[in-house]
Coordinates of C-alpha atoms in Angstrom, one line a residue:
Chain L
M1 CA 0.0 0.0 0.0
T2 CA 1.1 3.6 -0.5
L3 CA 1.1 6.1 2.3
N4 CA -1.6 7.9 0.3
E5 CA -3.8 4.8 0.4
I6 CA -3.1 4.4 4.1
K7 CA -4.0 8.0 4.7
D8 CA -7.4 7.4 3.1
L9 CA -8.0 4.1 4.8
L10 CA -7.3 5.6 8.2
D11 CA -9.0 8.9 7.5
A12 CA -5.6 10.3 8.6
E13 CA -4.2 13.8 8.6
V14 CA -0.7 14.1 7.0
I15 CA 1.3 16.2 9.5
I16 CA 4.7 15.7 7.8
G17 CA 5.6 14.1 4.5
E18 CA 3.0 15.3 2.0
N19 CA 5.8 14.8 -0.6
Q20 CA 6.4 11.2 0.3
L21 CA 2.8 9.8 0.0
D22 CA 3.7 7.6 -3.0
M23 CA 6.0 5.5 -0.7
E24 CA 5.1 1.8 -0.7
V25 CA 4.8 0.0 2.6
K26 CA 4.3 -3.7 3.3
T27 CA 4.9 -4.1 7.0
A28 CA 4.2 -2.5 10.3
F29 CA 4.9 -2.6 14.1
V30 CA 2.7 -1.3 16.9
A31 CA 4.1 -0.3 20.2
D32 CA 4.3 2.5 22.8
L33 CA 7.6 1.2 24.1
M34 CA 10.5 2.5 22.0
S35 CA 12.9 -0.2 23.3
D36 CA 10.6 -2.8 21.9
V37 CA 10.4 -0.9 18.6
L38 CA 14.2 -0.9 18.6
A39 CA 14.4 -4.6 19.3
F40 CA 11.8 -5.8 16.8
A41 CA 10.8 -3.3 14.1
T42 CA 12.4 -3.7 10.7
A43 CA 13.5 -1.1 8.1
G44 CA 10.8 0.2 5.8
S45 CA 8.0 -0.6 8.2
L46 CA 5.3 1.7 9.6
L47 CA 5.6 2.6 13.2
I48 CA 2.1 2.8 14.8
T49 CA 2.1 4.4 18.2
G50 CA 0.3 6.5 20.8
L51 CA 3.4 8.3 21.8
T52 CA 4.1 11.8 20.6
N53 CA 7.5 12.8 21.9
P54 CA 10.7 13.4 19.9
Q55 CA 12.0 9.9 20.8
V56 CA 9.4 8.4 18.5
V57 CA 11.0 10.2 15.5
R58 CA 14.6 9.4 16.8
T59 CA 13.6 5.8 17.0
A60 CA 12.1 5.9 13.5
D61 CA 15.3 7.5 12.2
V62 CA 17.6 5.0 13.8
L63 CA 15.6 2.1 12.3
D64 CA 14.9 3.6 8.9
I65 CA 11.2 3.4 9.6
A66 CA 9.1 4.4 6.6
A67 CA 6.5 6.5 8.4
V68 CA 5.0 7.1 11.9
I69 CA 1.2 6.7 12.4
M70 CA 0.0 8.3 15.6
G71 CA -3.3 6.8 16.7
R72 CA -6.0 7.8 19.2
G73 CA -6.0 11.3 17.8
K74 CA -2.5 12.0 19.0
K75 CA -0.5 14.7 17.3
P76 CA 3.3 15.3 17.5
S77 CA 4.6 17.8 20.1
P78 CA 6.2 20.9 18.6
E79 CA 9.7 19.5 19.3
T80 CA 8.7 16.2 17.6
L81 CA 7.3 18.1 14.6
Q82 CA 10.5 20.0 14.2
L83 CA 12.7 16.9 14.4
A84 CA 10.5 15.0 11.9
E85 CA 10.9 17.9 9.5
E86 CA 14.6 17.9 10.0
L87 CA 15.0 14.1 9.6
N88 CA 12.4 13.9 6.9
I89 CA 10.2 11.3 8.7
P90 CA 6.5 11.3 7.6
I91 CA 3.9 11.5 10.4
L92 CA 0.2 10.7 9.9
S93 CA -2.3 11.3 12.7
T94 CA -5.6 9.4 12.9
K95 CA -8.4 9.2 15.4
F96 CA -8.6 5.4 15.2
I97 CA -7.3 3.4 18.2
L98 CA -4.2 1.3 17.6
F99 CA -6.2 -1.9 17.4
E100 CA -8.4 -0.5 14.6
I101 CA -5.4 0.8 12.8
A102 CA -3.7 -2.5 12.9
G103 CA -6.9 -4.4 11.8
R104 CA -7.7 -2.1 8.9
L105 CA -4.1 -2.3 7.6
Y106 CA -4.0 -6.1 8.0
S107 CA -7.2 -6.5 6.0
H108 CA -5.4 -4.6 3.3
N109 CA -2.4 -7.0 3.3
I110 CA 0.0 -5.0 5.5
R111 CA 1.7 -7.6 7.8
G112 CA 3.6 -7.4 11.0
C113 CA 7.3 -6.9 10.4
I114 CA 7.8 -10.1 12.5
E115 CA 5.0 -12.5 13.5
K116 CA 6.4 -13.6 16.9
V117 CA 9.5 -12.6 18.8
G118 CA 12.4 -15.0 18.4
T119 CA 11.4 -15.7 14.8
K120 CA 13.3 -12.8 13.1
Chain Q
M1 CA 42.1 -2.2 14.4
V2 CA 45.4 -1.8 16.2
D3 CA 47.7 -1.1 13.3
E4 CA 45.5 0.5 10.8
K5 CA 44.4 4.1 10.8
P6 CA 40.7 4.2 11.7
L7 CA 38.3 5.4 9.1
Y8 CA 36.8 7.5 11.8
D9 CA 37.6 8.2 15.5
G10 CA 35.6 10.8 17.4
S11 CA 33.7 11.4 20.6
F12 CA 30.5 13.2 21.4
S13 CA 29.4 14.5 24.7
V14 CA 26.0 13.7 26.2
V15 CA 24.3 15.8 28.9
G16 CA 22.4 13.9 31.6
G17 CA 18.7 14.8 32.0
N18 CA 18.5 16.5 28.6
F19 CA 15.6 14.5 27.1
D20 CA 14.8 16.9 24.4
N21 CA 18.1 16.3 22.6
A22 CA 18.4 12.6 23.5
G23 CA 19.3 10.8 20.3
E24 CA 21.1 13.6 18.6
V25 CA 24.5 12.0 19.0
S26 CA 23.1 8.7 17.5
S27 CA 21.7 10.6 14.5
N28 CA 25.1 12.1 14.0
I29 CA 26.8 8.7 14.3
K30 CA 24.3 7.3 11.7
T31 CA 25.2 10.2 9.3
I32 CA 28.9 9.5 9.7
L33 CA 28.5 5.8 9.1
K34 CA 26.4 6.5 6.0
K35 CA 29.1 8.8 4.6
I36 CA 31.7 6.1 5.2
G37 CA 29.4 3.9 3.0
L38 CA 28.7 1.0 5.3
P39 CA 25.8 -1.4 4.5
S40 CA 22.5 -0.1 5.9
D41 CA 21.9 -3.2 8.2
I42 CA 25.3 -2.6 9.9
I43 CA 24.5 1.1 10.2
R44 CA 21.1 0.3 11.8
K45 CA 22.7 -2.0 14.4
A46 CA 25.3 0.7 15.3
A47 CA 22.8 3.5 15.5
L48 CA 20.5 1.4 17.7
V49 CA 23.4 0.5 20.0
A50 CA 24.5 4.1 20.2
Y51 CA 20.9 5.3 20.7
E52 CA 20.1 3.0 23.6
S53 CA 23.5 3.9 25.2
E54 CA 22.7 7.6 24.7
I55 CA 19.2 7.1 26.3
N56 CA 20.9 5.4 29.3
I57 CA 23.3 8.3 29.8
V58 CA 20.6 10.9 29.5
S59 CA 18.3 8.9 31.8
Y60 CA 20.8 7.9 34.6
A61 CA 24.0 9.9 34.5
R62 CA 25.1 13.5 35.1
K63 CA 27.1 13.5 31.9
G64 CA 28.9 11.2 29.6
M65 CA 30.4 10.7 26.2
I66 CA 30.0 8.3 23.3
R67 CA 33.0 7.4 21.2
L68 CA 32.8 6.1 17.7
C69 CA 35.7 4.4 16.1
V70 CA 35.4 2.8 12.7
S71 CA 38.0 0.5 11.2
P72 CA 37.6 -1.5 8.0
Q73 CA 36.8 -4.6 10.1
C74 CA 34.5 -3.2 12.8
I75 CA 32.6 -0.4 14.4
M76 CA 33.5 0.2 18.1
I77 CA 31.1 2.2 20.2
E78 CA 32.0 3.2 23.8
A79 CA 29.6 4.9 26.2
I80 CA 31.3 6.3 29.2
D81 CA 29.4 8.2 31.9
E82 CA 29.8 9.9 35.2
G83 CA 26.9 9.0 37.3
Q84 CA 25.3 6.7 39.8
G85 CA 26.8 3.5 38.4
I86 CA 25.1 0.1 38.5
P87 CA 25.4 -1.8 41.8
D88 CA 24.4 -5.2 40.3
I89 CA 25.3 -5.7 36.7
D90 CA 23.8 -9.2 36.4
L91 CA 20.5 -7.8 37.7
A92 CA 20.6 -4.8 35.3
M93 CA 21.2 -7.1 32.4
Q94 CA 17.9 -9.0 33.1
P95 CA 15.2 -8.1 30.6
G96 CA 12.5 -6.0 32.4
W97 CA 14.6 -4.9 35.3
S98 CA 14.6 -1.1 35.6
T99 CA 15.0 1.8 38.0
A100 CA 13.5 4.3 35.5
N101 CA 11.4 7.2 36.7
Q102 CA 8.2 8.4 35.2
K103 CA 9.9 10.9 32.9
I104 CA 12.0 8.2 31.3
R105 CA 8.9 5.9 30.9
E106 CA 6.9 8.7 29.2
M107 CA 9.6 8.8 26.5
G108 CA 8.9 5.2 25.7
F109 CA 11.9 3.8 27.5
G110 CA 12.7 2.5 31.0
A111 CA 11.1 -0.9 30.6
G112 CA 14.4 -2.7 31.3
M113 CA 15.2 -3.5 27.7
G114 CA 18.0 -1.1 26.9
L115 CA 21.1 -3.1 28.0
C116 CA 19.5 -6.3 26.6
N117 CA 19.0 -4.6 23.2
I118 CA 22.6 -3.2 23.3
R119 CA 24.0 -6.7 24.0
S120 CA 21.8 -8.5 21.4
F121 CA 22.7 -6.1 18.6
S122 CA 26.5 -6.1 19.3
D123 CA 28.9 -8.7 18.3
V124 CA 31.1 -8.0 21.4
F125 CA 29.6 -6.4 24.5
N126 CA 31.5 -5.3 27.6
I127 CA 30.2 -3.5 30.7
S128 CA 31.9 -2.3 33.8
S129 CA 30.5 0.0 36.5
E130 CA 31.5 1.6 39.7
V131 CA 28.8 2.8 42.1
G132 CA 28.9 6.5 42.6
K133 CA 31.3 7.0 39.7
G134 CA 29.8 5.7 36.5
T135 CA 29.4 3.1 33.8
H136 CA 31.5 2.1 30.8
L137 CA 30.0 0.2 27.9
K138 CA 32.1 -1.0 25.0
M139 CA 30.5 -2.6 22.0
I140 CA 31.9 -3.9 18.8
I141 CA 29.9 -4.5 15.6
K142 CA 31.7 -6.4 12.9
T143 CA 31.5 -5.1 9.4
N144 CA 32.4 -6.9 6.2
S145 CA 35.4 -5.0 4.8
N146 CA 34.4 -6.1 1.3
T147 CA 31.2 -4.2 1.4
L148 CA 32.9 -0.8 2.0
Q149 CA 32.2 1.4 -1.0

């Protein structure tokens, strides 16, 4: 799916990355714990989270995450916004809860970047 | 690494408690490694190791520094801090064990995974610590010299 299709599917607002909406994404990881994102998320995946602080963008940058989706209506803090602009990390914000985001994406063939831990 | 001139050798200071800038050093390290032309999976590992180390210094130490040394064979990352130190390293290495405060947890860290992540993404991992003085981490990530551009 492209980020643009994901934006429509999740009725999301593109906060950063209007120019990157044609990017293809196949996998995703959902977490509010950045240490687990670091441990398990793979390059090119979506990061779906309810956190809004700059560490979300730093984590995305470290891992070459394709884009961040903030659920539950969360929006980036001003510091997060500035950092995402600087590091060129797309951020989408949607009112859907994380379970709904994951379910909707899964039904459109987006898969977890791993299925279970220990099976990388 | 002993005889050859490193491709890069430099240190970055990290200020304890400065959560807004936490990760800046790791972003710099990532940029340097990209410029050297290392493969992206190696860069990811090194950036991740640097980032968790940086988060630890910001979270628990007064101040510290991260040293990056790149040779054709490997990336060495050292994280040296002046801080409270770790009384029981075996305990600190256990997944889920943490002394993090609320502020650290709000950032999405402090769940007791940091040192485990650093160890599992490094090829060589060394930790030493002195209570009341600080902690010294030394990590080596092997690179394949053939893949250097």
